[in-house]
């Protein structure tokens, strides 16, 4: 989604703003812009890429400025609708993420008062409101302007003649980076890691005043203290480190991610979160909410929670949960969101809390909105994920769910010990998949020649079929459907034929025989079948056209190994098709609109 940056200090703002904006490109955008204060406000914006824009803008000497990458929601992508937006005089400039729900009403009022609007955006009301309320203090004017608006925002405002930036947030992320006689504003940590790893997370409703001399944060007019945090991520982690794409690097980081996640949990305590209250509170059911890839992690969670905790688990798409009545008696909720900013998940969380449901969040981003909203938070240790499509953060979610259920389970010790042993072996097993990627590459290339592909699985691997299909769709632009293997005959069989390859995930568990029958049925309809299977047992190879052999693991962890294979399959298909793999069209890393 949109990215925000701001800089004030003793260096020229222009190159810093462009550098920070480039670090936010992974979020997805269709236009960008900067405004630099110095001899008036100098404004440049267009539907360019950031590097193109950086080449176009003349040298500006100002040492304070703001910048934005826009992902159009309100008005088409265009130079006029791009941020920053200005007031009538062109002296006040604002960048904004979020949605101002009452902007039409405010705009009409402002027009009646003589303000001139040029764009279709909701954001443009902000500089005009600030202009209206300005009486010598930018922060007072920003505060008054925010008092008029309904909706969500993260904003940075500047005014020519005032050596400060004013920032504010509500329901949209914004951080302040602390430097030496300089400070930074950003919607996301990677933007500023080249300059500082000291960060202040703004709370809902905070107004920050950034000057050369330091940072003040106010709430309802009174100064408040906000803790400074040290970000453990390095700049290298947000770079490609020799890989052709971020996603390839992130796929290869997964052995490390699994290892770090487990080590982190071991070190912290035996239980990563204390769930004993669940027993005390008589919790009888669990609800898992998420979107997209995180939803698929939740579906795997359902299988393992039900097996090991013996309680009913519902998994819902957060975007659907928000629109129908709920029965949530004696239910505990887990929300899964790598970004911690997905609007549907945040809304669902608030709804849950309104009805007294306790919420445990699993997220990868420290200080994200969900971590401040939820009753308890578990951070996954995936590190920064730059590619829009989730890979390593999904892996970290899966491992966290396994660990969570094992921490809480009262299953017999032998079973848990076996699982623990299996978990510990996973980094090496994943590495084996990565070391043998040349065969997967071959099948990725093969799939790249088709326009429709089915992915099927059963049990624990059904969600992985959904995830494999999602990855292929989003990065290789191939239409793909993930199906529970037994469901194909209830409709999709009508589509099967030579031009519709099927990727079947076979596990040596209770579903094995049924899966083989499903594959036979598919073969009888002429569709080519690629099977993922842990060993060549003489049967699978006879039925399938191709077999990708995966390392053998405890069947409960087969989703982890199969995930890595399907990620690589999608990657190589996308590469063969020449797709912009890290930044697929129309997609954004965090989806902050419902
Ligand atoms: C797909 C992908 C998305 C996200 C979804 C939810 O690769 O990344 O489907 O999983 O947008 O995002 P989070 O997990 O940030 O709530």
XYZ file of C-alpha atoms and ligand atoms in Angstrom:
610
model
C 0.000 0.000 0.000
C 1.023 3.618 0.103
C 4.342 4.499 1.657
C 5.205 7.620 3.636
C 8.582 9.150 4.374
C 9.763 12.389 5.968
C 13.130 13.895 6.801
C 14.352 16.872 8.786
C 17.961 17.470 9.764
C 21.238 18.964 8.653
C 21.535 17.251 5.276
C 19.803 17.822 1.957
C 16.425 16.137 2.192
C 15.998 15.257 -1.504
C 18.384 12.277 -1.860
C 17.366 10.913 1.530
C 13.677 11.047 0.633
C 14.229 9.213 -2.653
C 16.389 6.610 -0.991
C 13.746 6.007 1.689
C 10.994 5.858 -0.941
C 12.987 3.286 -2.926
C 13.086 1.103 0.183
C 9.286 1.226 0.278
C 8.785 0.272 -3.366
C 8.101 -3.302 -2.347
C 4.796 -2.196 -0.871
C 3.478 -1.603 -4.369
C 2.611 1.813 -5.848
C 1.472 3.548 -8.985
C 2.805 7.081 -8.490
C 5.139 8.948 -6.203
C 6.132 12.412 -5.136
C 8.155 14.626 -2.813
C 7.836 18.103 -1.326
C 10.894 19.855 0.035
C 10.802 22.985 2.125
C 13.426 25.669 1.440
C 12.667 28.958 -0.329
C 8.995 27.899 -0.403
C 7.663 24.381 -0.846
C 9.036 22.610 -3.930
C 6.618 19.934 -5.109
C 7.278 17.132 -7.621
C 4.933 14.214 -8.250
C 3.972 11.930 -11.106
C 3.148 8.392 -12.134
C 6.870 7.646 -12.373
C 8.843 4.931 -10.656
C 10.925 6.281 -7.789
C 14.280 6.056 -9.640
C 12.813 7.823 -12.665
C 11.418 10.567 -10.451
C 14.771 10.902 -8.668
C 16.455 11.506 -12.039
C 13.855 14.062 -13.107
C 13.752 16.364 -10.087
C 16.329 19.221 -10.116
C 18.732 19.684 -7.198
C 16.893 21.026 -4.159
C 18.779 22.447 -1.212
C 16.061 22.205 1.488
C 16.780 20.142 4.596
C 13.211 19.166 5.397
C 10.877 17.234 3.175
C 8.206 14.607 2.775
C 7.629 11.862 0.220
C 5.037 9.309 -0.769
C 4.443 6.252 -2.926
C 0.735 6.015 -3.759
C -1.386 2.963 -4.440
C -4.559 4.487 -5.847
C -7.775 4.034 -3.901
C -9.497 7.401 -4.191
C -9.065 8.670 -7.751
C -7.047 7.131 -10.597
C -3.237 6.972 -10.630
C -2.167 10.383 -11.998
C 0.241 13.220 -11.316
C -2.603 15.301 -9.851
C -3.815 12.592 -7.518
C -0.281 11.647 -6.422
C 0.888 12.895 -3.033
C 2.024 15.257 -1.530
C -1.072 17.468 -1.647
C -0.996 21.188 -0.998
C -3.231 23.979 0.233
C -4.289 26.919 -1.989
C -1.101 28.883 -1.362
C 1.176 25.923 -2.013
C 2.910 26.551 1.313
C 1.527 23.538 3.182
C 2.164 20.027 1.940
C 0.824 16.758 3.324
C 1.344 13.056 2.657
C -1.317 10.696 3.944
C -2.051 6.969 4.213
C -5.514 5.781 5.198
C -8.999 6.871 4.241
C -10.910 10.000 5.199
C -14.474 8.755 5.144
C -16.153 12.179 5.445
C -13.964 13.910 2.850
C -16.818 14.695 0.426
C -18.704 16.622 3.060
C -15.533 18.445 4.190
C -14.553 19.216 0.612
C -17.910 20.816 -0.183
C -17.675 22.926 2.946
C -14.121 24.015 2.163
C -15.061 24.851 -1.434
C -17.908 26.994 -0.120
C -15.359 28.770 2.060
C -13.243 29.557 -1.015
C -10.734 26.696 -1.123
C -9.689 25.415 -4.505
C -9.342 21.663 -5.055
C -7.453 20.052 -7.905
C -7.444 16.310 -7.201
C -10.033 13.571 -6.691
C -8.370 12.372 -3.493
C -9.676 12.374 0.055
C -6.229 13.523 1.239
C -6.487 16.950 -0.337
C -8.911 18.123 2.353
C -6.065 17.872 4.879
C -3.768 20.671 3.631
C -6.834 22.858 3.149
C -8.072 22.197 6.670
C -4.586 22.900 8.031
C -4.511 26.138 6.034
C -7.916 27.062 7.436
C -6.842 26.505 11.037
C -3.289 27.818 10.758
C -2.649 30.583 13.226
C 1.116 30.558 13.694
C 1.531 26.932 14.847
C 1.615 24.008 12.433
C 0.984 21.402 15.131
C -2.052 23.280 16.452
C -3.446 23.544 12.920
C -2.828 19.831 12.267
C -4.542 18.919 15.508
C -7.564 21.055 14.663
C -7.728 19.623 11.137
C -7.608 16.059 12.431
C -10.451 16.932 14.785
C -12.688 17.418 11.735
C -11.923 14.202 9.931
C -13.376 10.732 10.294
C -11.465 7.658 9.201
C -7.891 6.502 9.378
C -4.661 8.344 8.822
C -0.920 8.433 9.043
C 0.242 11.878 7.954
C 3.317 14.020 7.688
C 2.837 17.760 7.130
C 5.267 20.550 6.425
C 4.858 24.283 5.954
C 7.305 26.642 4.355
C 8.872 28.918 6.959
C 8.385 26.382 9.788
C 11.485 24.289 10.483
C 9.566 21.240 11.570
C 7.566 18.296 10.341
C 4.327 17.384 12.080
C 3.263 13.747 12.088
C 0.139 11.998 13.350
C -1.476 8.587 13.149
C -4.739 6.792 13.732
C -5.322 3.232 12.480
C -2.486 3.468 9.979
C 1.163 2.782 10.832
C 3.743 5.536 11.275
C 7.122 5.511 12.955
C 9.713 8.149 13.771
C 13.366 7.279 13.228
C 15.759 8.938 15.641
C 19.128 10.104 14.277
C 21.862 12.460 15.368
C 20.424 15.966 14.934
C 18.051 14.584 12.359
C 14.875 12.572 12.347
C 12.871 10.518 9.922
C 9.230 9.619 9.512
C 8.107 6.479 7.734
C 5.165 4.186 7.364
C 7.460 1.181 7.549
C 10.807 0.399 9.185
C 12.793 -0.693 6.074
C 12.438 2.865 4.708
C 14.881 4.320 7.215
C 17.260 1.461 8.023
C 20.036 3.048 5.935
C 20.078 5.927 8.411
C 19.024 4.684 11.823
C 17.698 1.672 13.686
C 16.348 3.748 16.602
C 12.609 3.964 16.288
C 9.638 5.430 18.125
C 6.248 3.886 17.419
C 3.511 6.486 17.501
C 0.380 5.533 19.414
C -3.127 6.088 18.089
C -3.959 9.787 18.288
C -0.344 10.939 18.890
C 0.935 14.096 17.259
C 4.700 14.277 16.794
C 6.731 17.424 16.206
C 10.070 16.738 14.552
C 12.764 19.441 14.474
C 16.564 19.553 14.219
C 16.682 19.777 17.971
C 14.697 16.619 18.591
C 11.263 15.052 18.729
C 8.270 15.927 20.902
C 5.160 13.827 21.061
C 1.862 15.235 22.256
C -1.485 13.779 23.026
C -4.466 16.057 23.597
C -2.042 18.986 23.853
C 0.101 17.410 26.608
C 3.614 16.148 25.994
C 3.978 12.369 26.445
C 6.936 9.989 26.627
C 7.234 7.294 24.006
C 9.875 4.617 24.327
C 12.636 4.353 21.762
C 13.097 0.838 20.307
C 16.126 -0.646 18.645
C 15.263 -2.489 15.439
C 17.162 -5.786 15.233
C 17.064 -5.843 11.409
C 20.065 -4.767 9.364
C 20.181 -2.972 6.028
C 21.589 -6.168 4.468
C 18.382 -7.927 5.424
C 16.408 -5.571 3.238
C 18.795 -6.036 0.316
C 19.004 -8.884 -2.187
C 22.379 -10.263 -1.047
C 23.283 -11.521 -4.507
C 19.940 -13.224 -5.254
C 18.148 -12.237 -8.413
C 14.943 -11.494 -6.538
C 13.980 -10.743 -2.948
C 11.570 -13.653 -2.990
C 14.330 -16.100 -3.921
C 16.453 -14.792 -1.074
C 13.497 -15.034 1.294
C 12.725 -18.610 0.209
C 16.373 -19.485 0.875
C 16.251 -17.867 4.302
C 13.656 -20.330 5.505
C 16.000 -22.821 7.202
C 17.329 -19.864 9.205
C 13.817 -18.583 9.894
C 12.688 -21.939 11.277
C 15.860 -22.251 13.362
C 15.587 -18.681 14.755
C 11.906 -19.099 15.492
C 12.520 -22.271 17.463
C 15.602 -20.917 19.257
C 13.690 -17.778 20.194
C 10.875 -19.806 21.704
C 13.244 -22.117 23.553
C 15.077 -19.217 25.066
C 12.096 -17.199 26.125
C 10.377 -19.839 28.165
C 8.853 -23.202 27.794
C 5.556 -21.631 26.877
C 5.703 -18.827 24.347
C 2.530 -17.372 25.725
C 0.736 -18.407 28.802
C -2.466 -20.024 27.639
C -3.305 -21.541 31.000
C -5.987 -18.878 31.397
C -7.838 -20.702 28.609
C -8.390 -23.651 30.875
C -9.290 -21.398 33.820
C -11.760 -19.416 31.711
C -13.383 -22.602 30.436
C -12.536 -21.868 26.803
C -14.199 -24.491 24.659
C -13.510 -23.322 21.134
C -10.991 -21.469 19.095
C -11.429 -19.039 16.221
C -8.573 -18.232 13.854
C -8.897 -15.155 11.650
C -6.627 -14.030 8.846
C -6.467 -13.146 5.151
C -4.650 -14.591 2.140
C -1.544 -16.604 2.873
C -1.931 -16.069 6.611
C -5.379 -17.635 6.344
C -3.754 -20.732 4.868
C -1.431 -20.889 7.890
C -4.566 -20.684 10.044
C -6.081 -23.663 8.203
C -2.994 -25.756 8.967
C -3.360 -24.531 12.561
C -6.892 -25.931 12.668
C -5.719 -29.447 11.884
C -2.983 -29.480 14.492
C -5.000 -27.703 17.190
C -7.901 -30.085 16.775
C -5.638 -33.093 16.821
C -3.541 -32.090 19.814
C -5.873 -29.878 21.861
C -9.104 -31.654 21.049
C -11.101 -28.460 20.838
C -13.178 -27.283 17.883
C -11.375 -24.691 15.774
C -13.031 -22.412 13.223
C -10.891 -20.611 10.677
C -12.459 -17.579 9.031
C -11.396 -15.014 6.499
C -11.254 -11.773 8.454
C -12.830 -9.944 5.524
C -15.933 -12.171 5.743
C -16.096 -12.449 9.511
C -16.721 -8.720 9.695
C -20.025 -8.977 7.884
C -22.137 -11.565 9.625
C -23.399 -12.091 13.172
C -21.198 -14.090 15.489
C -21.673 -16.632 18.213
C -18.517 -16.550 20.221
C -19.271 -17.979 23.625
C -16.257 -19.426 25.435
C -14.077 -18.820 22.407
C -10.496 -17.738 22.197
C -9.346 -15.950 19.032
C -6.035 -16.052 17.224
C -5.410 -13.502 14.487
C -2.548 -14.090 12.061
C -1.095 -11.225 10.052
C 2.500 -10.922 8.941
C 2.255 -7.154 8.446
C 0.132 -6.505 11.503
C -1.666 -3.851 9.469
C -4.281 -5.683 7.391
C -7.392 -3.556 7.732
C -9.829 -6.492 7.746
C -7.878 -8.216 10.503
C -7.718 -5.067 12.615
C -11.432 -4.526 12.225
C -12.177 -8.140 13.135
C -9.971 -7.831 16.206
C -11.881 -4.801 17.442
C -15.167 -6.616 16.853
C -13.939 -9.596 18.835
C -12.851 -7.435 21.723
C -16.183 -5.627 21.774
C -17.874 -8.930 22.535
C -15.336 -9.778 25.232
C -13.267 -12.233 23.224
C -9.594 -12.360 24.082
C -7.294 -12.036 21.066
C -3.849 -13.520 20.555
C -1.998 -12.054 17.565
C 0.767 -13.671 15.532
C 2.669 -11.052 13.551
C 6.081 -10.436 12.049
C 6.243 -6.692 12.587
C 7.212 -5.266 15.932
C 5.140 -2.272 16.951
C 2.550 -2.952 14.256
C -1.034 -1.897 14.922
C -2.153 -5.432 15.728
C 0.511 -5.772 18.410
C -0.943 -2.794 20.208
C -4.519 -3.909 19.771
C -4.312 -7.585 20.691
C -4.370 -8.879 24.250
C -1.253 -10.968 23.622
C 1.212 -10.949 20.732
C 3.669 -13.502 19.463
C 6.306 -12.134 17.112
C 7.541 -14.442 14.403
C 11.256 -14.258 13.597
C 11.116 -14.103 9.831
C 12.944 -10.767 9.605
C 11.892 -8.148 7.061
C 10.063 -9.604 4.092
C 10.375 -7.352 1.068
C 8.799 -9.392 -1.705
C 5.088 -8.679 -1.844
C 4.242 -12.382 -1.842
C 4.701 -13.983 1.558
C 7.072 -16.908 1.795
C 9.291 -16.884 4.856
C 6.725 -15.096 7.000
C 4.230 -17.877 6.167
C 6.873 -20.389 7.224
C 7.393 -18.574 10.517
C 3.620 -18.529 11.098
C 3.429 -22.278 10.580
C 6.291 -23.010 12.956
C 4.776 -20.690 15.542
C 1.438 -22.475 15.339
C 3.130 -25.855 15.777
C 5.073 -24.561 18.740
C 2.025 -22.942 20.265
C -0.052 -26.076 20.129
C 2.791 -28.204 21.425
C 3.390 -25.825 24.334
C -0.192 -26.033 25.354
C -1.048 -29.591 24.498
C -1.515 -32.225 27.120
C -0.929 -34.952 24.592
C 1.284 -37.758 25.838
C 4.912 -36.859 26.343
C 6.217 -39.381 23.865
C 4.116 -37.911 21.047
C 5.242 -34.389 21.899
C 8.885 -35.460 22.119
C 8.654 -37.048 18.690
C 7.144 -33.865 17.309
C 9.827 -31.756 18.909
C 12.473 -33.899 17.342
C 10.707 -33.526 13.988
C 10.564 -29.746 14.366
C 14.288 -29.556 15.078
C 15.073 -31.462 11.889
C 13.077 -29.097 9.711
C 15.840 -26.564 8.885
C 17.995 -29.350 7.416
C 15.083 -30.857 5.557
C 14.183 -27.499 4.027
C 17.815 -27.058 3.059
C 17.643 -30.391 1.214
C 14.736 -29.055 -0.860
C 16.706 -25.910 -1.651
C 19.797 -27.895 -2.575
C 17.773 -29.929 -5.056
C 15.924 -27.069 -6.627
C 17.060 -27.829 -10.179
C 14.365 -30.488 -10.593
C 11.732 -28.109 -9.243
C 12.970 -25.504 -11.695
C 12.272 -27.919 -14.535
C 8.644 -28.306 -13.446
C 8.290 -24.560 -12.859
C 9.291 -24.018 -16.476
C 6.870 -26.736 -17.529
C 3.953 -25.058 -15.724
C 4.861 -21.678 -17.215
C 3.511 -22.913 -20.550
C -0.040 -23.371 -19.206
C -2.763 -20.866 -18.413
C -4.691 -22.965 -15.864
C -3.342 -25.213 -13.134
C -5.010 -27.109 -10.294
C -3.350 -27.820 -6.950
C -4.843 -30.554 -4.810
C -4.183 -31.907 -1.345
C -6.024 -33.520 1.515
C -5.973 -33.021 5.264
C -2.996 -30.975 6.409
C -1.909 -30.467 2.833
C -5.198 -29.063 1.598
C -4.269 -25.558 2.848
C -0.887 -26.011 1.171
C -2.650 -26.701 -2.128
C -4.473 -23.393 -1.630
C -1.181 -21.668 -0.872
C 0.578 -23.224 -3.885
C -2.209 -21.985 -6.148
C -2.126 -18.512 -4.616
C 1.636 -18.224 -5.128
C 1.397 -19.291 -8.771
C -1.445 -16.830 -9.401
C 0.158 -13.845 -7.797
C 3.737 -14.110 -9.004
C 3.446 -16.051 -12.297
C 0.071 -14.635 -13.384
C -1.200 -18.150 -14.129
C -4.762 -18.901 -13.199
C -4.580 -21.567 -10.499
C -7.130 -23.212 -8.242
C -6.356 -24.879 -4.943
C -8.777 -27.696 -4.187
C -9.418 -30.330 -1.582
C -8.596 -33.383 -3.685
C -11.955 -35.045 -3.048
C -13.824 -31.981 -4.336
C -12.594 -31.943 -7.924
C -15.218 -34.438 -8.972
C -17.946 -32.153 -7.643
C -17.553 -29.675 -10.470
C -14.005 -28.815 -11.592
C -13.680 -32.161 -13.388
C -15.528 -30.425 -16.218
C -12.377 -28.381 -16.808
C -9.845 -31.181 -16.720
C -7.981 -32.136 -19.866
C -4.579 -32.049 -21.498
C -4.255 -28.298 -20.976
C -4.905 -28.307 -17.242
C -2.007 -29.768 -15.280
C -2.702 -30.806 -11.712
C -0.135 -30.552 -8.935
C -1.004 -33.167 -6.321
C 0.477 -33.174 -2.833
C 0.629 -36.716 -1.541
C 1.503 -37.450 2.082
C 2.096 -40.817 3.695
C -0.755 -40.380 6.176
C -4.415 -41.375 6.415
C -5.121 -39.548 3.172
C -2.628 -41.537 1.060
C -4.983 -44.096 -0.522
C -7.709 -41.559 -1.191
C -5.183 -39.241 -2.851
C -3.975 -42.012 -5.133
C -7.553 -42.683 -6.189
C -8.077 -38.988 -6.895
C -4.967 -38.932 -9.066
C -6.188 -41.976 -11.010
C -9.497 -40.197 -11.628
C -7.658 -37.137 -12.897
C -5.392 -39.153 -15.137
C -8.448 -40.848 -16.624
C -9.557 -37.378 -17.759
C -6.283 -36.752 -19.572
C -4.794 -34.062 -17.323
C -1.025 -34.191 -16.698
C -0.217 -34.768 -13.017
C 2.856 -33.640 -11.073
C 3.026 -35.316 -7.679
C 4.925 -34.122 -4.619
C 5.773 -37.176 -2.581
C 8.312 -38.108 0.017
C 9.523 -41.305 -1.617
C 9.130 -43.302 -4.769
C 7.166 -46.297 -3.545
C 6.619 -47.807 -6.940
C 2.944 -46.802 -6.963
C 2.933 -43.041 -7.213
C 5.479 -43.062 -10.050
C 3.267 -45.379 -12.093
C 0.187 -43.181 -11.836
C 1.701 -39.700 -12.080
C 3.380 -38.113 -15.069
C 6.086 -36.525 -12.938
C 7.176 -36.934 -9.327
C 8.998 -34.330 -7.270
C 10.574 -36.237 -4.408
C 10.570 -34.328 -1.135
C 12.522 -35.136 2.054
C 10.794 -37.449 4.474
C 9.460 -35.821 7.666
C 6.891 -36.582 10.385
C 3.611 -36.347 8.392
C 2.467 -33.433 10.555
C 5.289 -31.305 9.161
C 4.762 -32.239 5.528
C 3.009 -28.863 4.941
C 6.294 -27.125 5.727
C 8.361 -29.092 3.254
C 5.710 -29.028 0.525
C 5.329 -25.272 0.927
C 8.968 -24.714 -0.013
C 8.599 -26.860 -3.130
C 5.494 -24.969 -4.242
C 7.128 -21.588 -3.599
C 10.017 -22.573 -5.870
C 7.645 -23.974 -8.471
C 5.797 -20.651 -8.627
C 9.069 -18.721 -8.636
C 10.533 -20.586 -11.607
C 7.254 -20.428 -13.528
C 7.149 -16.662 -12.924
C 10.769 -16.263 -13.970
C 10.201 -18.187 -17.177
C 7.258 -15.915 -17.977
C 9.289 -12.781 -17.257
C 6.960 -11.536 -14.522
C 7.939 -8.742 -12.093
C 8.209 -11.388 -9.382
C 8.856 -9.284 -6.302
C 6.255 -6.649 -7.057
C 3.312 -8.240 -8.861
C 0.899 -5.859 -10.539
C -2.010 -4.534 -8.451
C -0.745 -6.068 -5.202
C 0.627 -4.492 -2.053
C 2.572 -5.831 0.903
C 0.211 -4.611 3.554
C -3.425 -4.160 2.724
C -4.563 -1.265 4.842
C -7.981 -0.832 3.223
C -10.990 -3.105 3.712
C 0.191 -13.547 -0.473
C 0.141 -12.577 0.602
C -1.183 -12.093 1.025
C -1.202 -11.798 2.529
C -2.531 -11.123 2.917
C -2.621 -10.909 4.414
O 1.506 -13.934 -0.754
O 1.146 -12.170 1.120
O -2.198 -12.962 0.667
O -1.043 -12.993 3.220
O -2.618 -9.896 2.264
O -1.561 -10.142 4.852
P -1.127 -10.122 6.370
O -0.546 -11.434 6.706
O -0.115 -9.009 6.448
O -2.360 -9.834 7.174
